[in-house]
C-alpha cells in the first residue's frame, strides 16, 4: 500500500481533488444540456447549463492555478506571489496567471545564469 501512496504530496492530492471536481462539475452541467437537448453554443451567449459548465471549468482552473502559483513562487523564492491572486479579483485570472508565468520565466532564467 505504501507504494501506491508514494510521491503523493498534499499539493498533488489537492490538484487531483480539483481535477475530479472539475470533471464532475463540468460534466454534470454538460449532461443537463444533453438531456434537455439544449443548443450548447447558443446557451453560451444567453444562459443555461453550458454557462454553468464553463463557470465551474474556469473556477476550478483558477483555484488550481492559484495553488500552483503560490507553491511555485515559494519554491523559486519569488516574493509577493499573493498579489497575483488578489489582482485576479480586480482584473482577471486570464491576466494575472500569464503575468505570473512571465515573471516565473524571468526568475528561472535569472537562476540559471547565477
Coordinates of C-alpha atoms in Angstrom, one line a residue:
X1 CA 0.0 0.0 0.0
X2 CA 2.9 2.4 0.7
X3 CA 3.9 2.1 -3.0
X4 CA 0.5 3.5 -4.0
X5 CA 0.9 6.5 -1.6
X6 CA 4.4 7.2 -2.7
X7 CA 5.0 10.6 -4.2
X8 CA 1.6 11.9 -3.3
X9 CA 2.3 15.3 -1.6
X10 CA -0.5 17.4 -0.2
X11 CA -0.2 19.6 -3.3
X12 CA -0.6 16.6 -5.6
X13 CA -3.6 15.5 -3.7
X14 CA -5.1 19.0 -3.9
X15 CA -4.6 19.1 -7.7
X16 CA -6.1 15.6 -8.0
X17 CA -9.2 16.6 -6.0
X18 CA -9.6 19.8 -8.1
X19 CA -9.3 17.6 -11.2
X20 CA -12.1 15.4 -10.1
X21 CA -14.2 18.4 -9.1
X22 CA -13.6 19.9 -12.5
X23 CA -14.7 16.7 -14.3
X24 CA -17.8 16.1 -12.2
X25 CA -18.8 19.8 -12.1
X26 CA -18.5 20.4 -15.8
X27 CA -19.9 17.1 -17.0
X28 CA -22.9 17.4 -14.7
X29 CA -23.9 20.6 -16.5
X30 CA -22.9 19.1 -19.8
X31 CA -25.2 16.1 -19.1
X32 CA -28.1 18.5 -18.3
X33 CA -27.5 20.3 -21.6
X34 CA -27.6 17.0 -23.5
X35 CA -30.7 15.7 -21.7
X36 CA -32.5 18.9 -22.2
X37 CA -31.4 19.0 -25.8
X38 CA -30.1 22.5 -25.4
X39 CA -28.2 24.4 -28.0
X40 CA -24.8 24.4 -26.2
X41 CA -23.3 27.2 -28.3
X42 CA -26.5 29.3 -28.1
X43 CA -26.6 28.8 -24.3
X44 CA -23.1 30.3 -24.1
X45 CA -24.4 33.7 -25.1
X46 CA -27.7 33.5 -23.2
X47 CA -27.9 31.2 -20.3
X48 CA -28.3 27.5 -19.4
X49 CA -26.2 24.5 -18.4
X50 CA -23.4 25.5 -20.8
X51 CA -22.7 28.7 -18.9
X52 CA -22.7 26.7 -15.6
X53 CA -20.3 24.2 -17.1
X54 CA -17.9 26.9 -18.2
X55 CA -18.2 28.7 -14.8
X56 CA -17.2 25.5 -13.0
X57 CA -14.5 24.9 -15.5
X58 CA -12.9 28.3 -15.0
X59 CA -13.4 28.3 -11.3
X60 CA -11.5 25.0 -10.9
X61 CA -8.7 26.2 -13.2
X62 CA -8.4 29.4 -11.2
X63 CA -8.2 27.6 -7.9
X64 CA -5.6 25.0 -9.3
X65 CA -3.7 27.8 -10.9
X66 CA -3.6 29.8 -7.6
X67 CA -2.3 26.8 -5.7
X68 CA 0.4 26.3 -8.4
X69 CA 1.2 30.0 -8.3
X70 CA 1.8 30.0 -4.6
X71 CA 3.7 26.7 -4.4
X72 CA 5.9 27.6 -7.4
X73 CA 6.6 31.1 -6.2
X74 CA 7.8 29.8 -2.8
X75 CA 9.9 27.2 -4.5
X76 CA 11.6 29.8 -6.6
X77 CA 11.9 32.4 -3.9
X78 CA 9.6 34.9 -5.7
X79 CA 8.1 37.5 -3.3
X80 CA 4.6 38.9 -3.3
X81 CA 3.0 35.9 -5.1
X82 CA -0.2 36.5 -3.2
X83 CA -0.5 39.8 -5.1
X84 CA -1.2 37.9 -8.3
X85 CA -4.2 36.2 -6.7
X86 CA -5.5 39.5 -5.2
X87 CA -5.1 41.3 -8.6
X88 CA -7.1 38.5 -10.3
X89 CA -10.1 39.5 -8.3
X90 CA -9.7 43.1 -9.5
X91 CA -8.7 42.3 -13.1
X92 CA -8.9 38.7 -14.3
X93 CA -7.1 35.4 -13.7
X94 CA -6.6 35.3 -17.5
X95 CA -4.4 38.4 -17.0
X96 CA -2.6 37.6 -13.7
X97 CA -1.7 33.9 -14.3
X98 CA 0.1 34.6 -17.6
X99 CA 1.8 37.5 -15.9
X100 CA 2.9 35.2 -13.2
X101 CA 4.2 32.7 -15.8
X102 CA 6.2 35.5 -17.4
X103 CA 7.7 36.6 -14.1
X104 CA 8.4 32.9 -13.3
X105 CA 10.3 32.5 -16.6
X106 CA 12.3 35.6 -15.8
X107 CA 13.2 34.1 -12.4
X108 CA 14.1 30.7 -13.9
X109 CA 16.4 32.5 -16.4
X110 CA 18.0 34.6 -13.6
X111 CA 18.6 31.5 -11.5
X112 CA 20.1 29.6 -14.5
X113 CA 22.6 32.5 -15.1
X114 CA 23.5 32.8 -11.4

